Each structure stands twice: as structure tokens, then as C-alpha cells.
Short mmCIF file of C-alpha atoms in Angstrom, two decimals:
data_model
loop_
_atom_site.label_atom_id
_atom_site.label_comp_id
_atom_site.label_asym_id
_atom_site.label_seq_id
_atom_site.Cartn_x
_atom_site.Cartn_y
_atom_site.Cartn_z
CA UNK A 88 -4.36 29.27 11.43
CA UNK A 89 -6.08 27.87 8.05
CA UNK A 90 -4.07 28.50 5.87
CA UNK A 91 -5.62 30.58 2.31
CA UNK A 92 -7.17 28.64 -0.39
CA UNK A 93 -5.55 28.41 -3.85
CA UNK A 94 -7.07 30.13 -6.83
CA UNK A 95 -7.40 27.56 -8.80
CA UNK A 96 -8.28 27.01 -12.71
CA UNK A 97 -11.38 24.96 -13.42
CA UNK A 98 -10.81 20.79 -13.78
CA UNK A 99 -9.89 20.14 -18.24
CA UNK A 100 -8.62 16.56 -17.06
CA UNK A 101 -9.27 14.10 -15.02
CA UNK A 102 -6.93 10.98 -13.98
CA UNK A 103 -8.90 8.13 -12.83
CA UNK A 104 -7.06 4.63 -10.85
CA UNK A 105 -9.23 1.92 -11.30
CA UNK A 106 -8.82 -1.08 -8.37
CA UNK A 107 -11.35 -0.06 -5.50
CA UNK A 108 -11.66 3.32 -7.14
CA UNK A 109 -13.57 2.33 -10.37
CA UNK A 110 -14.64 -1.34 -10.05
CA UNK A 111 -14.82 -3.39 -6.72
CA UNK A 112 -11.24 -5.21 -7.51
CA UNK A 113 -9.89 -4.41 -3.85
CA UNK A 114 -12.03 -6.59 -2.71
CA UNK A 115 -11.40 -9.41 -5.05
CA UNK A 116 -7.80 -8.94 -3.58
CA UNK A 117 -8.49 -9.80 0.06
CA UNK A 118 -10.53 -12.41 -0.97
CA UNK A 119 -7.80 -14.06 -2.77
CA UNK A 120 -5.21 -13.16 -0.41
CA UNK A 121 -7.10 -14.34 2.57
CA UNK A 122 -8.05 -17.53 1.24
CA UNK A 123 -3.87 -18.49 0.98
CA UNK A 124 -3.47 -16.87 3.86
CA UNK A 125 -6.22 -19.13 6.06
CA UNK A 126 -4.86 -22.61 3.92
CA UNK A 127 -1.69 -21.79 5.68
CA UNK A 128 -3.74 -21.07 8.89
CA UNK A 129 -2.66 -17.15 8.81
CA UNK A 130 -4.69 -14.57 9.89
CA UNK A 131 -6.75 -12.59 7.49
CA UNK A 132 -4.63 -9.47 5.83
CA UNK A 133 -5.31 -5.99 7.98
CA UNK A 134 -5.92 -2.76 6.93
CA UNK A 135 -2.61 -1.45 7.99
CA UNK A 136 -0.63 -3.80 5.89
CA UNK A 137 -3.07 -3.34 2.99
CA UNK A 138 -3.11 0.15 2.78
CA UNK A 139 0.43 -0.04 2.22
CA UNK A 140 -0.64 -2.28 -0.71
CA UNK A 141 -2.99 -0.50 -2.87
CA UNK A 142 -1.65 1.68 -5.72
CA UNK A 143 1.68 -0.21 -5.72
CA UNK A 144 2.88 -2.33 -8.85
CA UNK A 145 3.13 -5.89 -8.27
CA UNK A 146 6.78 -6.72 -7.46
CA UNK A 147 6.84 -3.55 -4.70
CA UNK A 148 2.99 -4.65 -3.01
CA UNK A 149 4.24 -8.41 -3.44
CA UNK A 150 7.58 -7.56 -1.19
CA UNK A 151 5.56 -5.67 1.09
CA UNK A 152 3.42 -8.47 1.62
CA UNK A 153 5.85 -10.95 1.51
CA UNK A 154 7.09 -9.62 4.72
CA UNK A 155 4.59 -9.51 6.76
CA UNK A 156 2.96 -12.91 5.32
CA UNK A 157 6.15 -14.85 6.45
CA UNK A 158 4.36 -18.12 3.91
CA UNK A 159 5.79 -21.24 4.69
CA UNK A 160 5.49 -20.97 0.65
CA UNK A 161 7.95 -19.55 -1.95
CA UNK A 162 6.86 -15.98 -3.40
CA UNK A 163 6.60 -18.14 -6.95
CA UNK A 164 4.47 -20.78 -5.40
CA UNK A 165 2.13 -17.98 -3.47
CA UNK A 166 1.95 -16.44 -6.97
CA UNK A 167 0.65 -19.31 -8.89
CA UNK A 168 -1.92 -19.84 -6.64
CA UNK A 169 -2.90 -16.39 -6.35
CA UNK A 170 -3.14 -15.92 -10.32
CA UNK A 171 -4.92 -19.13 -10.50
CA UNK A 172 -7.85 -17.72 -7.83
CA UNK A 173 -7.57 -14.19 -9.67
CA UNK A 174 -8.60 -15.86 -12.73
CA UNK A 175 -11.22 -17.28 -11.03
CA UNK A 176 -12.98 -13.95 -9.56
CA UNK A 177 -12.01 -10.81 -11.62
CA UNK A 178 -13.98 -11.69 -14.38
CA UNK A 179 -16.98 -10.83 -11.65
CA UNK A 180 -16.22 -6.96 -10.81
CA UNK A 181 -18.29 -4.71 -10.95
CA UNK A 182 -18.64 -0.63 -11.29
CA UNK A 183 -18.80 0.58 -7.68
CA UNK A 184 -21.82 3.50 -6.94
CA UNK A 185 -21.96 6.91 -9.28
CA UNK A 186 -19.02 5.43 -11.27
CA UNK A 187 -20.89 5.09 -14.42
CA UNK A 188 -22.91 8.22 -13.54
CA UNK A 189 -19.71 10.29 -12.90
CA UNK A 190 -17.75 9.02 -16.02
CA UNK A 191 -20.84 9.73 -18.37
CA UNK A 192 -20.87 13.29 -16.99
CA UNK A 193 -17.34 14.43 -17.55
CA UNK A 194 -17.41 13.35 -20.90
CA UNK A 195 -20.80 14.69 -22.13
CA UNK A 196 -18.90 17.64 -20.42
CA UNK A 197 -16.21 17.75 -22.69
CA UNK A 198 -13.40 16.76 -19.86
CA UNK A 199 -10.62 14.79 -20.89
CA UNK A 200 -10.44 11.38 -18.84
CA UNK A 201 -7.23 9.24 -18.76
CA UNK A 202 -7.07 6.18 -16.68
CA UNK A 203 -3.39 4.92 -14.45
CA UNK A 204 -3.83 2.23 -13.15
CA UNK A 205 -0.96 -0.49 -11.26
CA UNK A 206 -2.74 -3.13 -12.79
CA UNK A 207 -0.46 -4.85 -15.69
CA UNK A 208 -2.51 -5.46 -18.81
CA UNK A 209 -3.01 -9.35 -17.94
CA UNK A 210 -4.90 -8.01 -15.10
CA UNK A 211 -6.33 -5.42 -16.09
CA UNK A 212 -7.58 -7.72 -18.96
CA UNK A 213 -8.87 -10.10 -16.93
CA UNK A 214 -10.99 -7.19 -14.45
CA UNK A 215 -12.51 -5.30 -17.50
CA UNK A 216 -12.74 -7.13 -20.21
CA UNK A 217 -17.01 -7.73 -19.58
CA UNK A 218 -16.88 -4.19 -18.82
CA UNK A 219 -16.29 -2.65 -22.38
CA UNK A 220 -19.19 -0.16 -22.07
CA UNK A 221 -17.78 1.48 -18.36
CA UNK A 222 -14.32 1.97 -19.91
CA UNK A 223 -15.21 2.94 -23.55
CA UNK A 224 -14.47 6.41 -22.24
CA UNK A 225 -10.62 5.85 -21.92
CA UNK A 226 -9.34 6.14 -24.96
CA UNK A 227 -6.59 3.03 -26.11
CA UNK A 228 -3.70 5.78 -25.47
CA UNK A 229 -5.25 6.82 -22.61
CA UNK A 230 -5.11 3.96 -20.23
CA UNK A 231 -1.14 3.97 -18.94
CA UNK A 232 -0.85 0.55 -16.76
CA UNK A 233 1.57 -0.20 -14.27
CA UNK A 234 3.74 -2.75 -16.66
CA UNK A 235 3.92 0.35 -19.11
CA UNK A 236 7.33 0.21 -20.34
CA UNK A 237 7.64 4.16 -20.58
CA UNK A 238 7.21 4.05 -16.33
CA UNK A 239 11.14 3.64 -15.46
CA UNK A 240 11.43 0.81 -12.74
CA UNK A 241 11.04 1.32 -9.24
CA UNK A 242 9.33 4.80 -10.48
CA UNK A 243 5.26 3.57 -9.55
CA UNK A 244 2.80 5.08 -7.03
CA UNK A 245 3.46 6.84 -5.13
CA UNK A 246 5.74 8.88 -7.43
CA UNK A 247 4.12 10.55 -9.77
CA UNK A 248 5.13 9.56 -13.08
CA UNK A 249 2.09 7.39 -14.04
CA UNK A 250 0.14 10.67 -13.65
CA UNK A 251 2.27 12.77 -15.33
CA UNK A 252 2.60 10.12 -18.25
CA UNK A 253 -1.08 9.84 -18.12
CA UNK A 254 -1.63 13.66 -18.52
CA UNK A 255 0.80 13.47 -21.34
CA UNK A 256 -1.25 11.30 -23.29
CA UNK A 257 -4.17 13.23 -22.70
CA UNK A 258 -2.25 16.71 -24.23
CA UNK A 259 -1.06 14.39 -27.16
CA UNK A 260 -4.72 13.80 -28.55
CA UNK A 261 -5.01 17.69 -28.12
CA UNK A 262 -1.60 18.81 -29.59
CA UNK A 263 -3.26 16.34 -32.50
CA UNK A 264 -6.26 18.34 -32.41
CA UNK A 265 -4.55 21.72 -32.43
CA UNK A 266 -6.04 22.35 -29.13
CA UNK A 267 -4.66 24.10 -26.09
CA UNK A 268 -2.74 21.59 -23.50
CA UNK A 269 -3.82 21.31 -20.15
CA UNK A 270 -1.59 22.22 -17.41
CA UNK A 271 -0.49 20.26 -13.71
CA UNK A 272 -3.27 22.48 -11.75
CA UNK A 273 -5.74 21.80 -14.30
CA UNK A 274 -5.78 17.53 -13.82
CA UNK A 275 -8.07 16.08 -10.79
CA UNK A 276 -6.74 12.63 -9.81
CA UNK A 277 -9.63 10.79 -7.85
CA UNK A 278 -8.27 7.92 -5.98
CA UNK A 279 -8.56 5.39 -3.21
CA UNK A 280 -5.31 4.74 -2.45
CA UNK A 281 -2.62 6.48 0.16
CA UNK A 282 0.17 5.92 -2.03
CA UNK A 283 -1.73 6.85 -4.57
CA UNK A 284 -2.78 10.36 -3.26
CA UNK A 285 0.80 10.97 -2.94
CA UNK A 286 1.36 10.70 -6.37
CA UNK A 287 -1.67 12.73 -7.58
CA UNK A 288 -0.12 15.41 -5.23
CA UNK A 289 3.71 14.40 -6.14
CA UNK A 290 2.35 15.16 -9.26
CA UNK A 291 1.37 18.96 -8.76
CA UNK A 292 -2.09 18.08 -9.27
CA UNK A 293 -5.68 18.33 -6.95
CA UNK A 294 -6.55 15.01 -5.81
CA UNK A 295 -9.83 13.15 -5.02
CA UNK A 296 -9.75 10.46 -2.31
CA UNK A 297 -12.60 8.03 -2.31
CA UNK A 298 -11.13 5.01 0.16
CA UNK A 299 -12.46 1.85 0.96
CA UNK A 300 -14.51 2.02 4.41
CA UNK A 301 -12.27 -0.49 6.15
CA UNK A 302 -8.97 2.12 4.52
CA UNK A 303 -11.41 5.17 6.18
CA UNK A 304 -11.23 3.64 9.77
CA UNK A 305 -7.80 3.21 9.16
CA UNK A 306 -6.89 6.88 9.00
CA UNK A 307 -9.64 8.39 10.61
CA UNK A 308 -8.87 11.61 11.94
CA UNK A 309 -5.43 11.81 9.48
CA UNK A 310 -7.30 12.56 6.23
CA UNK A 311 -5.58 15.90 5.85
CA UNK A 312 -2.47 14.62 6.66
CA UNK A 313 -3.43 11.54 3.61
CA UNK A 314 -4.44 14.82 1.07
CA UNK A 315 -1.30 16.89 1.99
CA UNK A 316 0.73 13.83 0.99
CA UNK A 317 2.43 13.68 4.81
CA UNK A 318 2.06 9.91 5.24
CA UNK A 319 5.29 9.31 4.12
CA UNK A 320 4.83 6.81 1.40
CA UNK A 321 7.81 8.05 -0.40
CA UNK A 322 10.20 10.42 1.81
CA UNK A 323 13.17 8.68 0.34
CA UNK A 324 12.88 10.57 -3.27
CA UNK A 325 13.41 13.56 -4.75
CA UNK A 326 11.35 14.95 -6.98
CA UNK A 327 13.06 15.60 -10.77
CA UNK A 328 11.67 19.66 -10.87
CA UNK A 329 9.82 21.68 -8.84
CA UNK A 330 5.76 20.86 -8.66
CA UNK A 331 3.02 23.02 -7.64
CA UNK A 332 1.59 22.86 -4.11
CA UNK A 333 4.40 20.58 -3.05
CA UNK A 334 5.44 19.88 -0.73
CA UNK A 335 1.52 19.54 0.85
CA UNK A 336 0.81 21.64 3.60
CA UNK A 337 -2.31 20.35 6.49
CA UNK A 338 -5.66 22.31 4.83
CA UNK A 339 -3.95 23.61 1.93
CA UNK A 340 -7.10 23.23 -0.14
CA UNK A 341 -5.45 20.95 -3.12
CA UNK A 342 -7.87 18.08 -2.19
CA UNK A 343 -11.07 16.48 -0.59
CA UNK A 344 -12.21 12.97 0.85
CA UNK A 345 -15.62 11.31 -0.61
CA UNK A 346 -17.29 8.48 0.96
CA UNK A 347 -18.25 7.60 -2.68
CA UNK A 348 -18.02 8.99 -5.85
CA UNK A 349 -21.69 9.44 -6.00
CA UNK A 350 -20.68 12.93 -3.87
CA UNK A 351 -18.51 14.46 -6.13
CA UNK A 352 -19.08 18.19 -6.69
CA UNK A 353 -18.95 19.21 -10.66
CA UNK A 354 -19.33 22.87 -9.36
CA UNK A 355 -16.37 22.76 -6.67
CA UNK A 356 -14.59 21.75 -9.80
CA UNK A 357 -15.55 24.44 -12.10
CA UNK A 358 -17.18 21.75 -14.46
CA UNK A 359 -20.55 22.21 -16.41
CA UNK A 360 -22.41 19.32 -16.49
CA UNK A 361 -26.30 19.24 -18.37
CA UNK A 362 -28.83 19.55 -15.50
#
């Protein structure tokens, strides 16, 4: 039995990541990780493994990886090498399709936009830095990154405190501005990440998930279960108050998948947008 749809308050904010979401990062990633991987004739890094990658800080993706890797390399020495080849390549993202489209449009439409991202600033630097223009939207004390020191360790996707800090920052600028604060149920967090969905919905917010194509064939015929937050990215912790609309129930309505952004519905969203 479907269970009945949420009335829901149109979208004031939305809460943007940025790697494979944004700009085409992810990618970057694998490259860099499979070219250590096949000097130390490894296989190339699969989707399972990855997925549990994406959306994680450093030090947790890094022990994650570190496992399954089994390097005949220390975690130091895989790191120097990887920063060295990162150096190399971010500089060369780019926006994937309807980002700048979609960006432009909430903010002619008067929707707040805050960006939380895993990325530490060194990285996120080094991805962005010839894309000025894209992320001119994101206000300075908008962007939270995963080295924020407000982010208590061990506390990044998928719990939700990166979008919760994020939508602070965004009702700062409006307490400034003697404006009214927006509210859990009024933030969309778009996404590509699992672990990242579950912290948009960890949250107590509507979520957005726009995956990779190789992360789509991984969890074909479980995207409900990915929305609902059921993968079980982070069973282990309890949640510091209660949070709308969690714990996710299968088809409870508080999010949709997009094969790219180019698809998203201003409408669905109760957002007005110039024609």
C-alpha cells in the first residue's frame, strides 16, 4: 500500500554537494585512483567500493579504501602520490549538464543556495578555482567544507550536520536581513552520493539524487530504498533530536532520482522560475 504523500511547503533553500554532483570531480577520482591502483598491478576501483566512497571526508573514504586496496604502499606514500596526480587533473573539471542552467534559475528565483561539500578547502581550491563564475552563487559563508572546524570529528556524511550547518548559514544572512528563517522541510539537498542522501534525509530535509551512471547500475532497482535512507550508511548513530520524515519509509514522497540535473522540476518544487 503507497503510503500518502506529505504536504509539503514550497523549496526557500537549496543545499548543493559539489564532487560528481556539480562538476565532473568523481571522475577525476577514479582516474587518479586507478592509475596507483594499475602501477601496483590492482584492478581498477568498482562501483561497490566507490559508492561507499563518495560524500565521505578524507580520513573515513581513505580507510575505506585502504581496506579493500590492500597497497603494498603505506597510506602516506599512496597519499603523496595521489595529491601529486590530483594536482595534476582538478584544475580540468568541468560543470556537468543543466548545472549552470539550474544554479542561474534558483537564484534569479530568489532561492537561497548553500553549498556542503567533503572536499577540504585545498581541494576544493584546486577543483574550482577556474570556475569563479559557476560558484559566484555560493556566497563565502555559504560554502561549509568537509575540513570545517565547526563539523565535530567523525560527524561527516552521512550524518547530517554539514547540512544542518549549511542551512544555518543560509538563516544567518536572513536573520541579518530581518527576514523570516527557513525551516528543515523547506531545504532540497540534490546529491549524488548514497551517504550523502542519508544525510540530506538524516537531516529532516527532501533530497535530490542525481548519481553517476556507473553508481545507477549499482542500485538499480533499490532507489527507494537509497531516498528513504535504508542503505544503512550510518545505523550505528543516533540522531541528537527528533527530525522530520525520519526515520525514511519505502515511497514516502521526501525525494526523487534524476538522471541529470537538466530534469529537475521547479514546479514539483513549488519554485517560480521566469519562463
Amino acid at each position: 500500500m503507497a503510503l500518502p504523500k506529505p504536504d509539503f511547503p514550497p523549496i526557500r533553500a537549496c543545499l548543493f554537494d559539489m564532487d560528481g554532483l556539480l562538476i565532473d570531480s568523481e571522475d577525476i577520482y577514479s582516474l587518479v585512483t586507478d592509475t596507483i591502483l594499475a602501477n601496483y598491478s590492482r584492478p581498477p576501483l568498482p562501483w561497490h567500493i566507490k559508492a561507499q566512497l563518495q560524500g565521505r571526508p578524507g580520513p573515513s573514504a581513505d580507510a575505506i579504501f585502504q581496506s579493500w586496496a590492500q597497497l603494498p604502499i603505506s597510506p602516506s606514500e599512496f597519499a603523496a602520490q595521489s595529491s601529486t596526480l590530483k594536482e595534476q587533473h582538478f584544475p580540468s573539471t568541468k560543470p556537468l549538464p543543466g548545472v549552470p542552467a539550474l544554479l542561474h534559475a534558483l537564484e534569479e528565483a530568489g532561492v537561497q543556495l548553500a553549498l556542503a561539500t567533503s572536499s577540504n578547502k585545498r581541494n576544493f581550491g584546486l577543483k574550482t578555482a577556474h570556475l569563479e563564475g559557476l560558484f559566484a552563487c555560493f556566497e563565502a559563508e555559504k560554502r561549509v567544507l568537509g575540513d570545517d572546524e565547526r563539523i565535530e570529528q567523525g560527524r561527516g556524511k552521512p550524518a547530517p550536520d554539514i547540512y544542518l550547518l549549511a542551512m544555518e548559514m543560509v538563516n544567518v544572512g536572513l536573520r541579518r536581513r530581518g527576514e523570516k528563517e527557513v525551516r528543515r522541510e523547506e531545504c532540497l539537498v540534490f546529491e549524488d552520493s548514497v551517504p550523502g542522501i542519508e544525510a540530506g534525509r538524516r537531516a529532516g530535509m527532501r533530497v535530490v539524487w542525481c548519481p553517476h551512471s556507473g553508481l545507477a547500475k549499482e542500485f538499480k532497482g533499490r532507489e527507494e530504498m537509497v531516498l528513504a535512507g535504508k542503505i544503512g550508511e550510518r545505523g550505528d548513530v543516533e540522531e541528537k533530536e527528533a527530525v522530520p520524515g525520519w526515520p525514511g519509509e519505502i515511497g514516502g514522497g521526501w525525494g526523487e532520482t534524476l538522471e541529470s540535473l537538466e530534469q529537475f522540476d521547479y514546479a514539483k518544487y513549488g519554485i517560480k522560475v521566469a519562463a
